[in-house]
Tab-separated table of N, CA and C in Angstrom:
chain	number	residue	atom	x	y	z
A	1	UNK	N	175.418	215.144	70.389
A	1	UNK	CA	176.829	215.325	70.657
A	1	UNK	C	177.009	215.519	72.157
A	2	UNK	N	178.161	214.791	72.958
A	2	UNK	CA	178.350	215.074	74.007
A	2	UNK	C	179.587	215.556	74.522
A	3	UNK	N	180.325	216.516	74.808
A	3	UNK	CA	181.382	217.141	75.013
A	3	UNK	C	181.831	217.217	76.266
A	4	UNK	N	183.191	216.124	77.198
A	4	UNK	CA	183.746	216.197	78.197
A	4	UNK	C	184.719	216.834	78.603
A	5	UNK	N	184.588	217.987	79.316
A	5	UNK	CA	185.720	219.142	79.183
A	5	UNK	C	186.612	218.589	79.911
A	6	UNK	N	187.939	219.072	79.741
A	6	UNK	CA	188.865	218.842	79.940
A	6	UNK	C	188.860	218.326	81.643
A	7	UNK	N	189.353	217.952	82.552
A	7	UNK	CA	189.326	217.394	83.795
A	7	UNK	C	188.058	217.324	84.457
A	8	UNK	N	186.871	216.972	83.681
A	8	UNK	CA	185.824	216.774	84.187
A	8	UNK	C	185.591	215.327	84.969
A	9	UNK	N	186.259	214.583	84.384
A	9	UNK	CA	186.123	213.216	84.776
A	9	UNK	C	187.605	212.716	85.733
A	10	UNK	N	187.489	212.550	87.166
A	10	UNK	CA	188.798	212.532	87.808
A	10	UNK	C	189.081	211.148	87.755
A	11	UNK	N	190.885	211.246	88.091
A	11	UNK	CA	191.805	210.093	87.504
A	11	UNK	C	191.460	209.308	88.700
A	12	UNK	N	191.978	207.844	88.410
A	12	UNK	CA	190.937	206.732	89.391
A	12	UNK	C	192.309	205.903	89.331
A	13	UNK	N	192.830	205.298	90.531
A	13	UNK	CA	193.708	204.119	91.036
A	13	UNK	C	193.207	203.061	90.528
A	14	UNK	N	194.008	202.397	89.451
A	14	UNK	CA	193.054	201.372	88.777
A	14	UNK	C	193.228	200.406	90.131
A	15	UNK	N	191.992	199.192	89.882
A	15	UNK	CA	192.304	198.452	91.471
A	15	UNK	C	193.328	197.030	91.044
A	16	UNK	N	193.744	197.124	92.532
A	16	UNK	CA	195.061	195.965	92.537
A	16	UNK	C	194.414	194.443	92.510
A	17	UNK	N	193.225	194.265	92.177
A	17	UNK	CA	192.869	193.050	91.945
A	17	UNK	C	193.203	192.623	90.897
A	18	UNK	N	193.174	193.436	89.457
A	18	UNK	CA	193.896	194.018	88.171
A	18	UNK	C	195.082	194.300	87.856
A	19	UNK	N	195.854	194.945	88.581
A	19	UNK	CA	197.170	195.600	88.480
A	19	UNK	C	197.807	195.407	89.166
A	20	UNK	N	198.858	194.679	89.099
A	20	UNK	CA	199.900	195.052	90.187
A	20	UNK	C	200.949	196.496	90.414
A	21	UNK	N	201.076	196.899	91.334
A	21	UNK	CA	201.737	198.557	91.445
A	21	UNK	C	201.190	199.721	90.860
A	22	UNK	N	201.657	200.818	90.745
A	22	UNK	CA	200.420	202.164	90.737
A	22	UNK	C	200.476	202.642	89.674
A	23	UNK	N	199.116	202.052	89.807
A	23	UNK	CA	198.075	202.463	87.739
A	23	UNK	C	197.590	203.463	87.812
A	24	UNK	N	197.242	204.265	87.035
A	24	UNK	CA	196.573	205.669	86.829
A	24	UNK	C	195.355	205.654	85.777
A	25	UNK	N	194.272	205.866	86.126
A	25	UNK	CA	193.345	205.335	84.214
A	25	UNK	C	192.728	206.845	84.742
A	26	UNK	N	192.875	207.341	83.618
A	26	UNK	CA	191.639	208.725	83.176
A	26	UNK	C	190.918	208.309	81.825
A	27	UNK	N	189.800	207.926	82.400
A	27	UNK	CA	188.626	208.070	81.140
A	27	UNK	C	189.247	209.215	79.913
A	28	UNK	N	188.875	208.545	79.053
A	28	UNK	CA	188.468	209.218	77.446
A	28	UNK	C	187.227	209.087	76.857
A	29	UNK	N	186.705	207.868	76.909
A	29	UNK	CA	185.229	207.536	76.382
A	29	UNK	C	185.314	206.513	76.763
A	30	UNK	N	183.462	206.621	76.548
A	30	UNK	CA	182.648	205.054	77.040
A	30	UNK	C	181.439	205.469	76.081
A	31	UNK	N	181.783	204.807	74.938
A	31	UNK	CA	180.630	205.232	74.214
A	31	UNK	C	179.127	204.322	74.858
A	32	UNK	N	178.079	205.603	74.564
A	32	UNK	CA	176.857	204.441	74.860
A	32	UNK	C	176.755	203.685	73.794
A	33	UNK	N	175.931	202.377	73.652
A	33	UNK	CA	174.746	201.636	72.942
A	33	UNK	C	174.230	202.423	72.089
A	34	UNK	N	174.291	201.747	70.643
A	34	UNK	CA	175.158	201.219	70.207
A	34	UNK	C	176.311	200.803	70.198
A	35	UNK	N	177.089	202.242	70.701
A	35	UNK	CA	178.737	201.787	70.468
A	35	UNK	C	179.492	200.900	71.300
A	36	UNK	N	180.625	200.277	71.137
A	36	UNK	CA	180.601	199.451	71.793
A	36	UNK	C	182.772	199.949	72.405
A	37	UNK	N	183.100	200.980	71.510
A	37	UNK	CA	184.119	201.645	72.501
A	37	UNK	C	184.615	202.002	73.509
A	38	UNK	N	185.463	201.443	73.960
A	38	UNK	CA	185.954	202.347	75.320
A	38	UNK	C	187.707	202.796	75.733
A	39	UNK	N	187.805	203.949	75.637
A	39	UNK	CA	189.006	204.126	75.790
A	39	UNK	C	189.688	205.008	77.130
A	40	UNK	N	190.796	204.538	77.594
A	40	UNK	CA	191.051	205.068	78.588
A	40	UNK	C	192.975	205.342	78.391
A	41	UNK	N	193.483	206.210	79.091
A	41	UNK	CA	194.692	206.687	78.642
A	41	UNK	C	195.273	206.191	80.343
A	42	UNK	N	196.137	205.292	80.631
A	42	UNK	CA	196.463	204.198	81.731
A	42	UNK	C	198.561	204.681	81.799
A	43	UNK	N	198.180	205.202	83.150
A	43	UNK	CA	199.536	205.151	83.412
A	43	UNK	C	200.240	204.260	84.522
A	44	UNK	N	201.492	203.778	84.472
A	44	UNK	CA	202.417	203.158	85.071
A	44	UNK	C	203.471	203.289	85.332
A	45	UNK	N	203.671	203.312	86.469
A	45	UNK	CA	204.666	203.644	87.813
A	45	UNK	C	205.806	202.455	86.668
A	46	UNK	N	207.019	202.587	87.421
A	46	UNK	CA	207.972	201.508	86.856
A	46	UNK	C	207.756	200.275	87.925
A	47	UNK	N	207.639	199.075	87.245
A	47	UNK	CA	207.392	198.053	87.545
A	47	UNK	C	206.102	197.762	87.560
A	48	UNK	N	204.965	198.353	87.162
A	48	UNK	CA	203.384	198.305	87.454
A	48	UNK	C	203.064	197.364	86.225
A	49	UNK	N	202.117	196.832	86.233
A	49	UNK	CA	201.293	196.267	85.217
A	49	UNK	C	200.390	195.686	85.766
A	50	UNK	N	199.350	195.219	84.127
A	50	UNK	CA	198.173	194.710	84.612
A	50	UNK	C	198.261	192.686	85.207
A	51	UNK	N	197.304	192.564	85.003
A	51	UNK	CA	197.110	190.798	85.138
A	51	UNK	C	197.484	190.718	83.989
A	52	UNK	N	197.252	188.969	84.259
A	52	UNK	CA	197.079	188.111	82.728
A	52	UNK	C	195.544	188.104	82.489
A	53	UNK	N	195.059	189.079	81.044
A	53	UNK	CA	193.408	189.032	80.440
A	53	UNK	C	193.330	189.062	79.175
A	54	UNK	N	192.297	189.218	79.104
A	54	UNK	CA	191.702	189.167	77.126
A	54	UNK	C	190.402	190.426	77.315
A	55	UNK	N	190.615	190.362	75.687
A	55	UNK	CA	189.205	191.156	75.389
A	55	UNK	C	188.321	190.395	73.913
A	56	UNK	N	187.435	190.476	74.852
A	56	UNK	CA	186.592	189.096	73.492
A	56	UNK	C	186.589	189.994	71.892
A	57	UNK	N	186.919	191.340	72.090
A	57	UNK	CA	186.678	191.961	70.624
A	57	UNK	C	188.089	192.423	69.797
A	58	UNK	N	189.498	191.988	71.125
A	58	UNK	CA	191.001	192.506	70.854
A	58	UNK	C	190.744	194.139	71.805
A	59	UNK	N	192.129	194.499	71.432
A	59	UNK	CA	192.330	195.636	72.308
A	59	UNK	C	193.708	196.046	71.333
A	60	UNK	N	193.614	197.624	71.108
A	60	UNK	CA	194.721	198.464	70.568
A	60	UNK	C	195.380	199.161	71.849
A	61	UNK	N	196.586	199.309	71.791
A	61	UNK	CA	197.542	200.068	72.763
A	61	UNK	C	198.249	201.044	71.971
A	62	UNK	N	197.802	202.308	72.003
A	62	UNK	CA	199.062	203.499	71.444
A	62	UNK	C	200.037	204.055	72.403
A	63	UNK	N	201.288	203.977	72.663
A	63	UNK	CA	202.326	204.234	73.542
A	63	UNK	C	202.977	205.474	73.283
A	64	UNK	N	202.279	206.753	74.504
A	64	UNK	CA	202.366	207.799	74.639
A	64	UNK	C	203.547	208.084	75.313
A	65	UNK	N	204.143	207.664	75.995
A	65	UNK	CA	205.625	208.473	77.209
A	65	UNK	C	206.063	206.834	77.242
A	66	UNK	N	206.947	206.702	77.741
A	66	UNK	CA	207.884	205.966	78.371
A	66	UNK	C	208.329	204.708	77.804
A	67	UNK	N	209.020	203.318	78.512
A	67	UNK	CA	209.068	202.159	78.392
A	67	UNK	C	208.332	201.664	78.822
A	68	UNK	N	207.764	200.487	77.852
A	68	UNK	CA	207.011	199.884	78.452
A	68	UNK	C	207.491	197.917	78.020
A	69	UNK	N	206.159	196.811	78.455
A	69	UNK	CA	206.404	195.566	78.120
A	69	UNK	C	204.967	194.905	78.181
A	70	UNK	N	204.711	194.106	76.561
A	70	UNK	CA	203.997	193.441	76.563
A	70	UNK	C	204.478	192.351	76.483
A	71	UNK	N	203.543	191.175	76.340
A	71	UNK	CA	203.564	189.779	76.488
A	71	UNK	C	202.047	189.197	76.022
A	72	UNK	N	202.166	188.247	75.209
A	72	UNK	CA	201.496	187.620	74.718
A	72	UNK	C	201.431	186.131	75.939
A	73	UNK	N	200.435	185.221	76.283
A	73	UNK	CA	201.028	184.000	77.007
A	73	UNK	C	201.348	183.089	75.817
A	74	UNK	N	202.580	182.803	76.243
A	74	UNK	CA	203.687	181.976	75.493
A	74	UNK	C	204.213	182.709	74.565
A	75	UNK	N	204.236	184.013	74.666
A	75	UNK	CA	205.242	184.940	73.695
A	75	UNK	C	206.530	185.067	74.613
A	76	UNK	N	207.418	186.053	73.555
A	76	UNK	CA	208.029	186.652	74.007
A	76	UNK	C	207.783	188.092	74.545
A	77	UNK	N	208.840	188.697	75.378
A	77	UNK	CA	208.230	189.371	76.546
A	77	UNK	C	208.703	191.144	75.218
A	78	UNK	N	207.937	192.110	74.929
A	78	UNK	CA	208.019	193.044	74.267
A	78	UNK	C	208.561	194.005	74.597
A	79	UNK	N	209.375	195.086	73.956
A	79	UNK	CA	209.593	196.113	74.511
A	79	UNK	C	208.389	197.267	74.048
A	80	UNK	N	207.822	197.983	74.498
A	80	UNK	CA	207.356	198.903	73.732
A	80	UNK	C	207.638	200.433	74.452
A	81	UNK	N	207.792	202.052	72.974
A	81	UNK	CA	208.176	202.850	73.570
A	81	UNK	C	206.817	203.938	72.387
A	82	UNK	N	207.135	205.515	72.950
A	82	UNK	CA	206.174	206.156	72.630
A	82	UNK	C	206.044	206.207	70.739
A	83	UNK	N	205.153	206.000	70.144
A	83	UNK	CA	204.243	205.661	68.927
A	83	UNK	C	204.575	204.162	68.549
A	84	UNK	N	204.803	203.285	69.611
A	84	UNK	CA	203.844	202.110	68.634
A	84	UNK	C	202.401	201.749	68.844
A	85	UNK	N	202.388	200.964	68.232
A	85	UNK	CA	200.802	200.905	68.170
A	85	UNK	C	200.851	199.231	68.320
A	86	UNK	N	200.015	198.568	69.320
A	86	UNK	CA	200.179	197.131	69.241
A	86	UNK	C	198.671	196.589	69.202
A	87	UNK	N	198.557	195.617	68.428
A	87	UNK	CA	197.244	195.290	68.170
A	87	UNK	C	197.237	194.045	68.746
A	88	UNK	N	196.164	193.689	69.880
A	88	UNK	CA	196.098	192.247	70.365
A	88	UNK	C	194.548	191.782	69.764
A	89	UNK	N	194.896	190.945	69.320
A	89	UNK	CA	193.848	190.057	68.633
A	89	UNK	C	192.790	189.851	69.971
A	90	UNK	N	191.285	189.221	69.442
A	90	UNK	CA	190.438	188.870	70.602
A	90	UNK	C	190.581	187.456	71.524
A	91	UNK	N	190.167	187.598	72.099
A	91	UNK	CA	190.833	186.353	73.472
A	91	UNK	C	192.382	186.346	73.453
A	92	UNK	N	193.279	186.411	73.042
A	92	UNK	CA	194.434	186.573	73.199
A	92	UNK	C	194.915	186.756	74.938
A	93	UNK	N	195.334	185.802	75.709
A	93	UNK	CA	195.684	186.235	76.700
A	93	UNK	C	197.359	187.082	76.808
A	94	UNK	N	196.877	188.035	77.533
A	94	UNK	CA	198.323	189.325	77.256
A	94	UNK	C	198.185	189.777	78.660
A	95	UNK	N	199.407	190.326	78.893
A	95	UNK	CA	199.223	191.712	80.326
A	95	UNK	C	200.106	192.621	79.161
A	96	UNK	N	200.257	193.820	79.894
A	96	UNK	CA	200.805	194.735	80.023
A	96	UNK	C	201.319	195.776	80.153
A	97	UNK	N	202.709	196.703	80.676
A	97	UNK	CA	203.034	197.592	81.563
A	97	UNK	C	204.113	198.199	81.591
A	98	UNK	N	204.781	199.018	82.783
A	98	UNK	CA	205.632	199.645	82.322
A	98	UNK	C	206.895	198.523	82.590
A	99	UNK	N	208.301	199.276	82.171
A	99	UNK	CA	209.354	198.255	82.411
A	99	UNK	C	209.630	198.695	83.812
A	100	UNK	N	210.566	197.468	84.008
A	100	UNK	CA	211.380	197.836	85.683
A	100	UNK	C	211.848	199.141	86.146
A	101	UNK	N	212.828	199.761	85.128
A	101	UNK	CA	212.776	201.338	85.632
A	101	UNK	C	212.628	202.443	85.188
A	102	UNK	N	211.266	202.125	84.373
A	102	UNK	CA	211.028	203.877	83.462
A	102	UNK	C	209.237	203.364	83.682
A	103	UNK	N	208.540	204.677	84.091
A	103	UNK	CA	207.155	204.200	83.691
A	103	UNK	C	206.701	204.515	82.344
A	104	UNK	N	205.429	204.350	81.956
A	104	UNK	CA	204.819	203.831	80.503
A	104	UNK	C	203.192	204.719	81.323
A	105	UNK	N	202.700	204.823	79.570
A	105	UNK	CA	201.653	205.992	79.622
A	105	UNK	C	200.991	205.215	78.497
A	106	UNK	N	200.007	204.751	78.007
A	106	UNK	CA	199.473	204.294	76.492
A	106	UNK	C	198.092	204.789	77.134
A	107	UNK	N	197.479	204.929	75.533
A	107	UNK	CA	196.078	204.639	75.612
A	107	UNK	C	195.352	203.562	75.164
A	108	UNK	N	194.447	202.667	76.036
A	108	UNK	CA	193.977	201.448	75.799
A	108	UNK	C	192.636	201.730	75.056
A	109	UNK	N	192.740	201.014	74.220
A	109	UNK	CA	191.205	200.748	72.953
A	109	UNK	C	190.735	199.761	73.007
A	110	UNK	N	189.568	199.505	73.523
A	110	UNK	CA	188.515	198.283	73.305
A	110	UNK	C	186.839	198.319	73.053
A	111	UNK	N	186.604	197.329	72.713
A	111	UNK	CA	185.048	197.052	72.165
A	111	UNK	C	184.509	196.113	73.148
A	112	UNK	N	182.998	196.280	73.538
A	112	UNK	CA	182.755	195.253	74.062
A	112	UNK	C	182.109	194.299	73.615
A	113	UNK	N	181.669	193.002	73.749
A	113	UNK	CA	180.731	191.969	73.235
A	113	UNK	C	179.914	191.807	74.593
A	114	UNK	N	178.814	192.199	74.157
A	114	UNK	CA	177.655	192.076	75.111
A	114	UNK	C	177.937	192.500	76.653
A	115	UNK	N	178.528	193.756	76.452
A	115	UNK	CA	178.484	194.389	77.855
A	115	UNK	C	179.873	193.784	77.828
A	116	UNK	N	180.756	193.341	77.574
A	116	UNK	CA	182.340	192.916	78.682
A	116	UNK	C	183.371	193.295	77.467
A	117	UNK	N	183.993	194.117	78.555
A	117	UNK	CA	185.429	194.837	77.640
A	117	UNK	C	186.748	193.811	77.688
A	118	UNK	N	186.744	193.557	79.200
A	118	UNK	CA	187.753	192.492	79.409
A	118	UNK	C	187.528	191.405	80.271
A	119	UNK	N	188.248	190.512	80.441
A	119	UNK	CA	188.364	188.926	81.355
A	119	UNK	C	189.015	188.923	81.777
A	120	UNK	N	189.582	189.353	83.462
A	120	UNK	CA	190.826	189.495	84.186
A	120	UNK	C	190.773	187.706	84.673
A	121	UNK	N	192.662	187.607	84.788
A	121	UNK	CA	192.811	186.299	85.227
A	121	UNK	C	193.722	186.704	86.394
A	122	UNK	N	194.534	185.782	86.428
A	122	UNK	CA	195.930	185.727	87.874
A	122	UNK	C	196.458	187.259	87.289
A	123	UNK	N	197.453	187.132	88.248
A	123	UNK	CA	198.276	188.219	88.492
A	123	UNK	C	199.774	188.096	87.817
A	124	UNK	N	200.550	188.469	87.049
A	124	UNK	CA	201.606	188.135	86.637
A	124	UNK	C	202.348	188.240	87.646
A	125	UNK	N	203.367	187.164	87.929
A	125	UNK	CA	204.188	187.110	88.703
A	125	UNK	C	205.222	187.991	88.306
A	126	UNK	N	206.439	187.987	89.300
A	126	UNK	CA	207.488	188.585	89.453
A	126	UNK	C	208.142	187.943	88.597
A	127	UNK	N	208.730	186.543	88.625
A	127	UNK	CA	209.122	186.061	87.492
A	127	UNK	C	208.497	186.168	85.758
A	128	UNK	N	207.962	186.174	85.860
A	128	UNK	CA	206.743	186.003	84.360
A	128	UNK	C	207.415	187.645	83.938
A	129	UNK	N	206.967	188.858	84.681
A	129	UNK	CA	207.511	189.836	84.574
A	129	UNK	C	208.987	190.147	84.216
A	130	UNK	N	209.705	189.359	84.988
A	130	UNK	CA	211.405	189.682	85.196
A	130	UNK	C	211.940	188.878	83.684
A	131	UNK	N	210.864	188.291	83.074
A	131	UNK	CA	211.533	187.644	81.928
A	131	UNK	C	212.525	187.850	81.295
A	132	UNK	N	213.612	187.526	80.205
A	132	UNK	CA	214.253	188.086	79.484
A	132	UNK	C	213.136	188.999	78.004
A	133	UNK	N	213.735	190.326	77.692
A	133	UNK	CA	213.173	190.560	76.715
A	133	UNK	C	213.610	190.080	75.438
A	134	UNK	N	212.523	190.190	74.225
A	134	UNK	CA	213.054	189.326	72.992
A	134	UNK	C	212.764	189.677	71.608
């Protein structure tokens, strides 16, 4: 058993190669090998989000505080607010973040396949972002 006390592990600027505008990730777990879990509780400024990526095993989002917006590529653009739960299938290319003027708090769930949690691509544009919601 391994037990991480409470602010043992400090909050980290996710990087802007990833995100556009100011991300917040505090570790929750990284299970070892075997496991293949990793969860992190990711906050966003209003207007922040990630790229366009996938996760070869899917990825769960539980939405703790605020507004937020997903997107599927070639979906429509989502609203999401605190307890949904959104399940993205594996490879699925998705971003997502807070809305234009409220930030968003979720915790991100993923598995890895052979060492890789995710596949970062481009950067969502301003437009892609500014979409209509649907």
């Amino acid at each position: 058993m391994d037990i991480h006390l409470a602010g043992s592990r400090p909050t980290r600027r996710a990087p802007s190669e990833n995100f556009t505008g100011t991300v917040l990730q505090d570790p929750i777990n990284m299970a070892p090998a075997p496991a293949r879990l990793n969860c992190s509780r990711v906050s966003f400024e209003p207007g922040a989000r990630t790229a366009w990526h996938t996760h070869p095993l899917g990825q769960t989002l539980y939405v703790l505080s605020g507004v937020g917006r997903v997107q599927a590529k070639g979906g429509p653009i989502r609203e999401i607010r605190p307890g949904d739960v959104v399940w993205i299938p594996p490879n699925e290319k998705h971003w997502h973040g807070a809305s234009p003027q409220n930030s968003m708090t979720h915790i991100a769930m993923q598995e890895a396949l052979d060492g890789v949690y995710s596949t970062w691509m481009e950067h969502v544009t301003d437009e892609e972002y500014s979409g209509k919601v649907g």
